[in-house]
Short mmCIF file of C-alpha atoms in Angstrom, two decimals:
data_model
loop_
_atom_site.label_atom_id
_atom_site.label_comp_id
_atom_site.label_asym_id
_atom_site.label_seq_id
_atom_site.Cartn_x
_atom_site.Cartn_y
_atom_site.Cartn_z
CA MET A 1 62.71 -223.27 1.28
CA GLN A 2 63.43 -225.55 4.24
CA LEU A 3 64.36 -224.15 7.65
CA LYS A 4 65.54 -226.43 10.46
CA VAL A 5 66.49 -225.50 14.01
CA GLU A 6 69.35 -227.79 15.00
CA ARG A 7 70.08 -229.20 18.45
CA ASP A 8 73.02 -226.75 18.86
CA GLY A 9 70.72 -223.76 18.28
CA SER A 10 71.87 -223.01 14.74
CA LEU A 11 69.45 -222.69 11.84
CA THR A 12 70.21 -224.56 8.64
CA VAL A 13 68.61 -223.33 5.45
CA ARG A 14 68.11 -225.07 2.15
CA GLU A 15 66.70 -222.75 -0.47
CA GLN A 16 65.72 -223.65 -4.02
CA VAL A 17 65.23 -220.75 -6.43
CA ILE A 18 64.05 -220.88 -10.02
CA VAL A 19 65.07 -217.97 -12.23
CA GLN A 20 63.72 -217.38 -15.71
CA ALA A 21 66.12 -218.15 -18.54
CA LYS A 22 68.57 -215.37 -19.43
CA GLN A 23 67.53 -213.45 -16.31
CA GLN A 24 69.36 -212.74 -13.06
CA MET A 25 68.17 -212.31 -9.49
CA VAL A 26 70.09 -210.72 -6.62
CA ARG A 27 69.28 -210.86 -2.94
CA THR A 28 70.92 -208.39 -0.55
CA ALA A 29 69.65 -209.32 2.90
CA PRO A 30 70.48 -207.24 5.98
CA LEU A 31 71.88 -209.22 8.91
CA ARG A 32 70.77 -206.64 11.45
CA ILE A 33 67.06 -206.41 12.18
CA GLY A 34 66.52 -203.66 14.70
CA ASP A 35 69.06 -204.30 17.43
CA ARG A 36 69.25 -208.04 16.68
CA VAL A 37 72.32 -209.25 14.82
CA PHE A 38 72.51 -212.46 12.77
CA THR A 39 75.49 -214.29 11.28
CA VAL A 40 75.49 -216.38 8.11
CA ARG A 41 78.16 -219.02 7.55
CA ASP A 42 78.95 -222.03 5.36
CA ALA A 43 77.03 -220.52 2.44
CA LYS A 44 77.12 -222.54 -0.77
CA VAL A 45 75.28 -222.51 -4.05
CA LYS A 46 74.63 -225.36 -6.49
CA GLY A 47 73.78 -224.02 -9.87
CA ASP A 48 74.44 -220.76 -11.71
CA GLY A 49 75.21 -218.31 -8.92
CA THR A 50 77.39 -217.05 -6.09
CA VAL A 51 76.88 -216.29 -2.41
CA ASN A 52 78.74 -213.96 -0.07
CA ALA A 53 78.23 -213.18 3.61
CA THR A 54 79.71 -210.23 5.49
CA ALA A 55 79.11 -208.92 8.98
CA ASP A 56 76.29 -206.70 7.70
CA THR A 57 74.74 -208.32 4.63
CA PHE A 58 74.11 -211.66 2.96
CA THR A 59 74.22 -211.53 -0.83
CA ILE A 60 73.00 -214.13 -3.32
CA ARG A 61 73.44 -213.74 -7.10
CA LEU A 62 71.68 -216.29 -9.29
CA GLY A 63 71.49 -216.77 -13.05
CA GLY A 64 68.80 -218.47 -15.14
CA GLY A 65 67.54 -221.93 -14.19
CA ALA A 66 67.17 -223.76 -10.89
CA SER A 67 69.75 -223.22 -8.13
CA THR A 68 70.01 -224.55 -4.61
CA VAL A 69 71.50 -222.39 -1.87
CA THR A 70 72.46 -223.76 1.55
CA TYR A 71 73.76 -221.86 4.57
CA THR A 72 73.70 -221.78 8.36
CA VAL A 73 72.34 -218.92 10.47
CA ASP A 74 73.49 -218.14 14.02
CA GLY A 75 71.44 -215.82 16.22
CA ALA A 76 67.94 -217.10 15.50
CA ILE A 77 67.22 -218.36 19.07
CA ALA A 78 66.78 -216.05 22.08
CA ASP A 79 65.81 -216.72 25.71
CA VAL A 80 62.73 -214.66 26.61
CA ASP A 81 61.21 -215.00 30.10
CA ASP A 82 59.81 -218.55 30.40
CA HIS A 83 60.33 -219.57 26.78
CA GLN A 84 62.64 -219.27 23.79
CA GLU A 85 61.94 -217.20 20.73
CA PHE A 86 62.80 -218.03 17.14
CA ARG A 87 63.14 -215.32 14.53
CA TRP A 88 64.50 -215.12 10.98
CA GLN A 89 63.62 -213.55 7.64
CA PRO A 90 63.88 -216.39 5.12
CA VAL A 91 63.02 -213.99 2.31
CA SER A 92 64.28 -210.38 2.05
CA GLY A 93 66.12 -208.00 -0.23
CA TRP A 94 65.37 -209.62 -3.59
CA ASP A 95 65.61 -207.22 -6.54
CA THR A 96 62.82 -209.00 -8.38
CA THR A 97 59.16 -209.65 -7.67
CA LEU A 98 58.72 -213.22 -6.45
CA ALA A 99 55.79 -215.09 -8.01
CA SER A 100 55.53 -217.67 -5.23
CA VAL A 101 57.25 -218.39 -1.92
CA ARG A 102 57.01 -221.62 0.07
CA VAL A 103 58.72 -222.03 3.42
CA SER A 104 58.77 -224.85 5.99
CA LEU A 105 60.12 -224.58 9.54
CA LEU A 106 61.11 -227.66 11.52
CA THR A 107 62.03 -227.41 15.21
CA PRO A 108 63.19 -230.13 17.66
CA ARG A 109 59.84 -229.82 19.43
CA PRO A 110 56.71 -228.15 18.09
CA GLY A 111 56.48 -224.41 18.66
CA ARG A 112 53.49 -222.14 19.27
CA ASP A 113 52.26 -218.63 18.59
CA PHE A 114 53.72 -218.56 15.09
CA VAL A 115 53.74 -215.13 13.42
CA CYS A 116 54.39 -214.72 9.70
CA LEU A 117 54.59 -211.23 8.22
CA ALA A 118 54.92 -210.49 4.51
CA GLY A 119 55.48 -207.17 2.76
CA ARG A 120 57.77 -204.15 2.89
CA PRO A 121 60.02 -203.90 5.97
CA GLY A 122 58.11 -202.36 8.84
CA THR A 123 54.63 -203.42 7.66
CA GLU A 124 52.41 -205.72 9.72
CA ASP A 125 50.65 -207.58 6.88
CA ILE A 126 50.38 -211.31 7.59
CA CYS A 127 51.33 -214.03 5.12
CA ASP A 128 48.74 -215.53 2.80
CA SER A 129 48.98 -218.87 4.62
CA ALA A 130 50.98 -220.04 7.67
CA LEU A 131 49.77 -223.33 9.17
CA THR A 132 51.31 -226.21 11.16
CA ASP A 133 50.75 -229.78 10.07
CA GLY A 134 50.25 -232.83 12.24
CA GLY A 135 53.99 -233.13 12.89
CA GLY A 136 54.28 -229.57 14.19
CA VAL A 137 56.00 -228.30 11.04
CA LEU A 138 55.08 -224.73 10.06
CA ARG A 139 54.30 -224.36 6.38
CA VAL A 140 54.09 -220.92 4.74
CA ASN A 141 52.68 -220.05 1.33
CA GLN A 142 52.97 -216.55 -0.07
CA SER A 143 52.14 -215.38 -3.58
CA THR A 144 53.42 -212.30 -5.38
CA LEU A 145 55.99 -210.80 -3.05
CA ASP A 146 57.09 -207.38 -4.31
CA THR A 147 60.66 -206.32 -4.96
CA GLY A 148 62.47 -205.63 -1.68
CA ALA A 149 59.69 -207.15 0.44
CA ARG A 150 60.38 -209.72 3.16
CA VAL A 151 58.87 -212.72 4.92
CA ASP A 152 59.49 -212.47 8.67
CA LEU A 153 58.94 -215.57 10.80
CA SER A 154 58.81 -215.77 14.61
CA ALA A 155 57.66 -218.45 17.03
CA LYS A 156 57.75 -219.39 20.70
CA LEU A 157 59.66 -222.55 21.63
CA PRO A 158 59.88 -224.43 24.93
CA ALA A 159 62.37 -223.00 27.41
CA GLY A 160 65.81 -224.61 27.23
CA LEU A 161 64.98 -226.46 24.04
CA VAL A 162 68.30 -225.52 22.38
CA PRO A 163 71.23 -223.28 23.32
CA ALA A 164 70.27 -219.64 22.83
CA ASN A 165 72.62 -217.75 20.48
CA ALA A 166 70.85 -214.49 19.79
CA ARG A 167 73.10 -211.42 19.81
CA PHE A 168 71.84 -207.92 20.43
CA GLU A 169 73.68 -204.70 19.71
CA LYS A 170 72.16 -201.28 20.14
CA ALA A 171 71.77 -199.91 16.66
CA GLY A 172 73.67 -196.68 16.19
CA SER A 173 74.58 -194.42 13.35
CA THR A 174 77.84 -195.27 11.67
CA ALA A 175 77.98 -191.79 10.18
CA PHE A 176 80.01 -190.58 13.17
CA ALA A 177 82.21 -193.64 13.42
CA VAL A 178 85.95 -193.00 13.21
CA THR A 179 87.12 -194.24 9.82
CA PRO A 180 90.48 -193.77 8.12
CA LEU A 181 89.00 -190.90 6.10
CA SER A 182 87.27 -189.13 8.99
CA GLY A 183 90.21 -189.81 11.30
CA THR A 184 92.57 -188.21 8.79
CA GLY A 185 90.25 -185.21 8.52
CA LEU A 186 90.13 -184.78 12.29
CA GLY A 187 93.91 -185.09 12.48
CA LEU A 188 94.39 -182.42 9.83
CA ALA A 189 91.93 -180.15 11.64
CA VAL A 190 93.88 -180.55 14.89
CA LEU A 191 97.16 -179.80 13.09
CA LEU A 192 95.60 -176.73 11.48
CA LEU A 193 94.36 -175.48 14.84
CA LEU A 194 97.77 -176.06 16.45
CA GLY A 195 99.50 -174.29 13.56
CA GLY A 196 97.04 -171.42 13.84
CA PHE A 197 97.71 -171.14 17.57
CA VAL A 198 101.47 -170.93 16.97
CA PHE A 199 100.97 -168.30 14.25
CA LEU A 200 98.63 -166.30 16.48
CA TRP A 201 100.99 -166.44 19.45
CA ARG A 202 103.99 -165.31 17.40
CA ALA A 203 102.03 -162.50 15.71
CA ARG A 204 100.74 -161.14 19.01
CA GLU A 205 104.22 -161.41 20.53
CA ARG A 206 105.67 -159.47 17.61
CA ASP A 207 103.09 -156.71 17.92
CA ALA A 208 103.49 -156.46 21.69
CA LYS A 209 107.27 -156.25 21.32
CA ALA A 210 106.95 -153.35 18.88
CA LEU A 211 104.99 -151.38 21.48
CA ALA A 212 107.17 -152.34 24.44
CA THR A 213 110.65 -151.77 23.02
CA ASP A 214 112.32 -148.52 24.04
CA VAL A 215 112.76 -146.14 21.11
CA GLY A 216 114.47 -142.79 20.83
CA PRO A 217 112.99 -139.68 19.23
CA VAL A 218 112.47 -139.86 15.48
CA GLU A 219 112.62 -136.39 13.95
CA LEU A 220 110.26 -135.36 11.19
CA VAL A 221 112.74 -132.84 9.75
CA ALA A 222 116.33 -132.82 8.67
CA THR A 223 118.50 -129.75 8.05
CA ASP A 224 121.03 -129.70 5.25
CA GLY A 225 122.90 -126.47 4.64
CA GLY A 226 120.23 -124.44 6.33
CA LYS A 227 117.46 -126.00 4.22
CA VAL A 228 114.80 -128.03 6.00
CA THR A 229 113.59 -131.31 4.55
CA PHE A 230 110.38 -132.77 5.97
CA ALA A 231 109.91 -136.56 5.88
CA SER A 232 107.81 -138.99 7.90
CA PRO A 233 108.47 -142.73 8.41
CA ASP A 234 107.25 -144.77 5.41
CA GLY A 235 105.77 -141.54 3.97
CA VAL A 236 102.95 -141.73 6.51
CA LEU A 237 100.45 -138.88 6.74
CA PRO A 238 99.22 -137.50 10.09
CA ALA A 239 95.91 -139.39 10.25
CA GLN A 240 97.65 -142.56 9.05
CA ALA A 241 100.21 -142.16 11.84
CA GLY A 242 97.49 -141.84 14.46
CA VAL A 243 95.44 -144.79 13.25
CA VAL A 244 98.48 -147.09 12.99
CA LEU A 245 99.54 -146.25 16.53
CA THR A 246 96.09 -146.37 18.18
CA GLU A 247 94.47 -148.92 15.81
CA ARG A 248 91.41 -146.76 15.19
CA ALA A 249 90.45 -143.50 13.52
CA ASP A 250 89.14 -141.19 16.22
CA HIS A 251 88.34 -137.49 16.33
CA GLY A 252 92.07 -136.74 16.71
CA GLU A 253 92.89 -138.35 13.36
CA LEU A 254 90.04 -136.49 11.65
CA ALA A 255 91.04 -133.16 13.17
CA ALA A 256 94.67 -133.79 12.18
CA THR A 257 93.56 -134.33 8.58
CA VAL A 258 91.66 -131.02 8.54
CA VAL A 259 94.71 -129.16 9.92
CA ASP A 260 96.99 -130.93 7.43
CA LEU A 261 94.70 -129.94 4.53
CA ALA A 262 94.91 -126.35 5.75
CA VAL A 263 98.71 -126.48 6.03
CA ARG A 264 98.87 -127.88 2.48
CA ASN A 265 96.78 -124.96 1.14
CA TYR A 266 93.48 -126.78 0.54
CA LEU A 267 91.72 -125.00 3.42
CA TRP A 268 92.07 -121.74 5.30
CA VAL A 269 91.20 -121.05 8.93
CA THR A 270 90.15 -117.66 10.30
CA GLU A 271 89.44 -116.77 13.93
CA SER A 272 86.90 -114.20 15.01
CA GLY A 273 85.18 -113.58 18.32
CA GLY A 274 85.92 -116.99 19.83
CA ASP A 275 84.74 -118.88 16.75
CA TRP A 276 86.60 -120.27 13.76
CA GLN A 277 85.65 -120.43 10.11
CA ILE A 278 87.11 -123.06 7.77
CA VAL A 279 87.13 -121.83 4.17
CA ARG A 280 87.60 -123.72 0.91
CA ARG A 281 90.84 -122.52 -0.68
CA ASN A 282 91.59 -125.15 -3.33
CA ALA A 283 89.47 -128.05 -4.52
CA ALA A 284 90.33 -131.60 -3.54
CA ASP A 285 92.46 -133.00 -6.36
CA ASP A 286 94.23 -136.25 -7.25
CA ALA A 287 97.18 -135.32 -5.03
CA LEU A 288 95.03 -136.22 -2.02
CA THR A 289 94.47 -139.76 -0.83
CA ASP A 290 91.00 -141.30 -0.98
CA TYR A 291 90.39 -140.78 2.73
CA GLU A 292 91.55 -137.14 2.55
CA ARG A 293 89.02 -136.45 -0.20
CA VAL A 294 86.30 -138.08 1.93
CA VAL A 295 87.23 -135.90 4.91
CA TYR A 296 87.28 -132.82 2.65
CA ARG A 297 83.83 -133.57 1.19
CA THR A 298 82.44 -134.38 4.64
CA LEU A 299 83.62 -131.03 5.98
CA LEU A 300 82.71 -128.97 2.92
CA PRO A 301 80.12 -130.75 0.76
CA GLU A 302 79.60 -129.72 -2.84
CA GLY A 303 78.25 -126.17 -2.94
CA THR A 304 79.55 -125.25 0.53
CA ASP A 305 82.52 -122.91 0.58
CA SER A 306 82.90 -122.40 4.33
CA VAL A 307 81.69 -123.63 7.69
CA THR A 308 82.13 -122.45 11.27
CA LEU A 309 83.05 -124.71 14.17
CA SER A 310 80.08 -123.39 16.14
CA THR A 311 77.80 -124.61 13.33
CA LEU A 312 79.44 -128.02 13.37
CA ARG A 313 78.85 -128.31 17.09
CA THR A 314 75.10 -127.73 16.62
CA SER A 315 74.88 -129.79 13.39
CA PRO A 316 77.43 -132.59 13.86
CA LEU A 317 79.20 -134.14 10.91
CA ASP A 318 78.57 -137.77 10.03
CA VAL A 319 82.18 -138.91 10.03
CA SER A 320 81.52 -142.66 9.72
CA ALA A 321 82.47 -142.67 6.02
CA ALA A 322 85.70 -140.79 6.80
CA ARG A 323 86.63 -143.24 9.57
CA THR A 324 85.97 -146.21 7.28
CA ALA A 325 88.04 -144.62 4.51
CA ILE A 326 91.02 -144.10 6.85
CA HIS A 327 90.82 -147.71 8.04
CA ALA A 328 90.54 -148.98 4.46
CA ASP A 329 93.61 -146.91 3.56
CA ALA A 330 95.62 -148.60 6.34
CA VAL A 331 94.57 -152.02 5.00
CA ALA A 332 95.41 -151.07 1.41
CA ARG A 333 98.88 -149.91 2.43
CA GLY A 334 99.63 -153.17 4.22
CA TRP A 335 99.66 -151.75 7.75
CA PHE A 336 96.43 -153.45 8.92
CA THR A 337 95.19 -156.98 8.32
CA ARG A 338 91.56 -155.86 8.30
CA ILE A 339 89.28 -152.93 8.99
CA PRO A 340 88.82 -152.58 12.78
CA GLY A 341 85.60 -154.18 13.99
CA ARG A 342 85.27 -156.40 10.92
CA LEU A 343 86.17 -160.05 10.37
CA GLY A 344 88.67 -159.54 7.58
CA TRP A 345 89.48 -162.15 4.95
CA LEU A 346 90.61 -164.71 7.54
CA GLY A 347 87.38 -164.42 9.51
CA LEU A 348 85.27 -164.58 6.35
CA ALA A 349 87.18 -167.67 5.24
CA GLY A 350 86.58 -169.21 8.66
CA ALA A 351 82.84 -168.46 8.49
CA ALA A 352 82.66 -169.99 5.00
CA VAL A 353 84.56 -173.13 6.05
CA LEU A 354 82.38 -173.44 9.17
CA ALA A 355 79.23 -173.22 7.03
CA VAL A 356 80.57 -175.88 4.66
CA GLY A 357 81.40 -178.09 7.64
CA VAL A 358 77.93 -177.75 9.18
CA VAL A 359 76.13 -178.41 5.90
CA GLY A 360 78.51 -181.25 5.07
CA THR A 361 77.97 -182.86 8.48
CA VAL A 362 74.19 -182.80 8.06
CA VAL A 363 74.30 -184.12 4.50
CA LEU A 364 76.79 -186.88 5.31
CA ALA A 365 74.89 -187.90 8.45
CA LEU A 366 71.62 -188.19 6.51
CA ALA A 367 73.37 -190.14 3.76
CA GLY A 368 75.17 -192.41 6.23
CA GLY A 369 78.56 -191.14 5.08
CA PRO A 370 81.61 -190.12 7.13
CA ALA A 371 79.93 -187.24 8.99
CA LEU A 372 83.01 -186.80 11.19
CA LEU A 373 84.74 -185.44 8.11
CA GLY A 374 82.21 -182.62 8.07
CA VAL A 375 82.78 -182.11 11.80
CA ALA A 376 86.53 -181.81 11.14
CA VAL A 377 85.93 -179.17 8.46
CA GLY A 378 83.55 -177.32 10.79
CA LEU A 379 86.09 -177.35 13.63
CA ALA A 380 88.75 -175.95 11.31
CA GLY A 381 86.37 -173.19 10.22
CA LEU A 382 85.39 -172.40 13.81
CA GLY A 383 89.06 -172.19 14.75
CA LEU A 384 89.71 -169.77 11.90
CA LEU A 385 86.66 -167.68 12.81
CA ILE A 386 87.62 -167.40 16.48
CA GLY A 387 91.33 -166.98 15.77
CA ALA A 388 90.62 -164.14 13.33
CA ARG A 389 89.26 -162.08 16.21
CA PHE A 390 92.58 -162.38 18.04
CA VAL A 391 94.96 -161.87 15.14
CA PRO A 392 96.77 -158.53 15.69
CA LEU A 393 95.23 -155.75 13.67
CA ARG A 394 98.66 -154.49 12.62
CA THR A 395 100.70 -156.45 10.09
CA LYS A 396 104.43 -156.99 10.50
CA ARG A 397 105.00 -153.83 8.48
CA GLY A 398 102.41 -151.99 10.55
CA SER A 399 104.08 -153.06 13.81
CA ALA A 400 107.45 -151.79 12.54
CA LEU A 401 105.84 -148.49 11.56
CA ALA A 402 104.12 -148.21 14.96
CA GLN A 403 107.51 -148.54 16.63
CA GLN A 404 108.87 -145.67 14.52
CA LEU A 405 105.79 -143.56 15.22
CA ARG A 406 106.38 -143.96 18.94
CA GLY A 407 109.70 -142.28 18.24
CA VAL A 408 107.92 -139.51 16.34
CA ALA A 409 105.60 -139.00 19.32
CA ALA A 410 108.64 -138.78 21.58
CA PHE A 411 110.18 -136.14 19.28
CA VAL A 412 106.99 -134.07 19.25
CA ALA A 413 106.53 -134.35 23.00
CA GLY A 414 110.15 -133.39 23.73
CA VAL A 415 110.47 -130.41 21.41
CA GLY A 416 111.99 -127.20 22.82
CA PRO A 417 112.67 -123.71 21.48
CA GLU A 418 116.24 -124.74 20.62
CA THR A 419 115.19 -127.93 18.75
CA VAL A 420 114.39 -126.20 15.46
CA THR A 421 116.34 -123.13 14.34
CA ALA A 422 115.71 -122.94 10.57
CA GLU A 423 112.34 -122.37 8.88
CA ARG A 424 110.58 -122.56 12.21
CA GLU A 425 107.14 -121.63 10.93
CA VAL A 426 107.28 -124.33 8.21
CA VAL A 427 108.39 -126.98 10.68
CA PHE A 428 105.78 -125.82 13.18
CA SER A 429 102.92 -126.08 10.67
CA ARG A 430 104.02 -129.31 9.00
CA SER A 431 104.53 -131.09 12.33
CA LEU A 432 101.37 -129.79 14.03
CA PRO A 433 98.99 -132.29 12.32
CA PHE A 434 101.24 -135.15 13.51
CA ALA A 435 101.15 -133.75 17.04
CA VAL A 436 97.33 -133.65 16.87
CA ALA A 437 97.06 -137.21 15.52
CA LEU A 438 99.53 -138.60 18.07
CA GLY A 439 97.84 -136.86 21.00
CA GLU A 440 100.82 -134.56 21.66
CA ALA A 441 99.38 -131.26 20.40
CA GLU A 442 99.45 -129.62 23.83
CA ARG A 443 103.15 -130.44 24.39
CA TRP A 444 104.04 -129.39 20.86
CA LEU A 445 102.36 -126.01 21.23
CA ALA A 446 103.82 -125.42 24.70
CA GLY A 447 107.35 -126.59 23.90
CA PHE A 448 107.95 -125.21 20.41
CA GLY A 449 108.37 -121.60 21.53
CA PRO A 450 107.60 -118.31 19.78
CA ILE A 451 106.92 -118.20 16.05
CA ASP A 452 106.05 -115.41 13.62
CA PRO A 453 102.29 -115.53 12.87
CA ALA A 454 102.98 -113.99 9.48
CA GLY A 455 104.76 -117.20 8.48
CA VAL A 456 101.67 -119.33 9.20
CA ALA A 457 99.78 -118.84 5.95
CA TRP A 458 96.92 -121.20 6.70
CA TYR A 459 95.67 -119.46 9.86
CA ALA A 460 94.51 -115.87 10.32
CA SER A 461 93.10 -113.97 13.25
CA GLN A 462 91.05 -110.83 13.22
CA ASP A 463 92.51 -109.93 16.62
CA PRO A 464 95.38 -107.55 15.79
CA ASP A 465 96.97 -107.96 19.22
CA LEU A 466 97.11 -111.75 18.88
CA GLY A 467 98.58 -111.55 15.40
CA ALA A 468 101.50 -109.43 16.65
CA ASP A 469 102.28 -111.57 19.71
CA GLN A 470 104.84 -114.11 18.48
CA ARG A 471 105.25 -115.79 21.86
CA GLU A 472 101.57 -116.40 22.50
CA PHE A 473 100.44 -117.27 18.98
CA ALA A 474 101.21 -121.00 19.14
CA THR A 475 99.60 -121.53 22.49
CA ARG A 476 96.47 -119.65 21.36
CA LEU A 477 95.90 -122.43 18.81
CA THR A 478 94.91 -124.72 21.70
CA PRO A 479 91.24 -123.64 21.85
CA PHE A 480 90.99 -123.98 18.04
CA LEU A 481 92.29 -127.53 18.10
CA ALA A 482 90.00 -128.40 21.03
CA ALA A 483 86.95 -127.01 19.19
CA LEU A 484 87.95 -128.78 15.98
CA GLY A 485 88.36 -132.09 17.84
CA GLN A 486 84.93 -131.68 19.40
CA ALA A 487 83.38 -130.91 16.01
CA CYS A 488 84.97 -133.98 14.43
CA GLY A 489 83.95 -136.22 17.30
CA ALA A 490 80.40 -134.93 17.84
CA GLY A 491 78.93 -136.96 14.99
CA GLU A 492 81.24 -139.92 15.33
CA LYS A 493 79.54 -143.34 15.10
CA HIS A 494 81.39 -146.26 16.71
#
């Protein structure tokens, strides 16, 4: 191989390669060595082979026999302090072990401090032989150069000998370069985030509107020919009504469920000496919802037929399972998007996409691939994860139901003695759990007016005077409901 530094600073190369018959050799030489960038031009081959030079690599493909390759290199000469420096790798990137390499370097004037390295890239092993002859020509001999190894030549030349043409570019990772693929991924991520913002804004606006719009009273009963029909919006039960309106199951919703179970003949309440006993009347059956059965079993576990509120105050109930069951019921019925305090499917999807994006970014960066594509996926996942925390808990159906329940609360709060004239005890008992769940129990008890205690089959008092006082009976339920609420909230875990 003959190397010659021309007067214009370019390096011309004439390379003769002998390949065994029926064999092929390929050289893929990098044109960036550290932060130094070389350019190969005017590449030609005489013999069985092809050459191709790009901005990053120089490729030679040769078939069997002798071939001669010629090309010109720009970037081999650099100005360094008081001298010029020559550098080039005449041999690199061959896919075959080379039996013998011979290189000569001719410069316009003799150079000095020649360095010839041979071996794998990054090694400091010197060439077998690198000597200058009487004419100042460097001659290199190297035997048995392994596959992928290189010969790296450098030398100092007199200052101003030829025009310097070395080009330096700080080497950086191309993994995070904007490519058509990564750019498209980033664009899609931005569109997804914008679309998510619009969806989030409209959903929150819808939910806020449902709670801000004026609504009139929504009655829980209807009278037809003197017969009372009881119906709640969307068939909602008391605890369901409370949790949809307040977005969480609190002690009020749990207490409302206990009262409702008593009204529906599953439990019985007796009062004696300032304490109340809740007695099992009928077992929890399939007519109850899942959360009602959980509340029932929490209050009266298997083998327990009764419990007093004073006992519950000293040994609080663990109502966490009941709260979770009520929340899960609201999700199952399409009123909530997720269980309060949890990510929900959208948040879980966001966490999964974020994890894929992080892992993908690392893998692509290490492999030199389009790592920005992984960043785009990660950004989309992060947007989903954050956005999920701000998505309204209530669905569209849940927001519509909440608006109706505000009307129910208005009805309960505005009740008067003249509001209900037929089957007053039935209406009183059936509506009381809703009043408890909606936080209007005190107004309901104060506004409903006198009722006949004998018509309230789920509650009994051992005080004969209280049982005969129709006007005071309803208001005397206040301490019971307060004690029940305290018992249901004493063991509550938020």
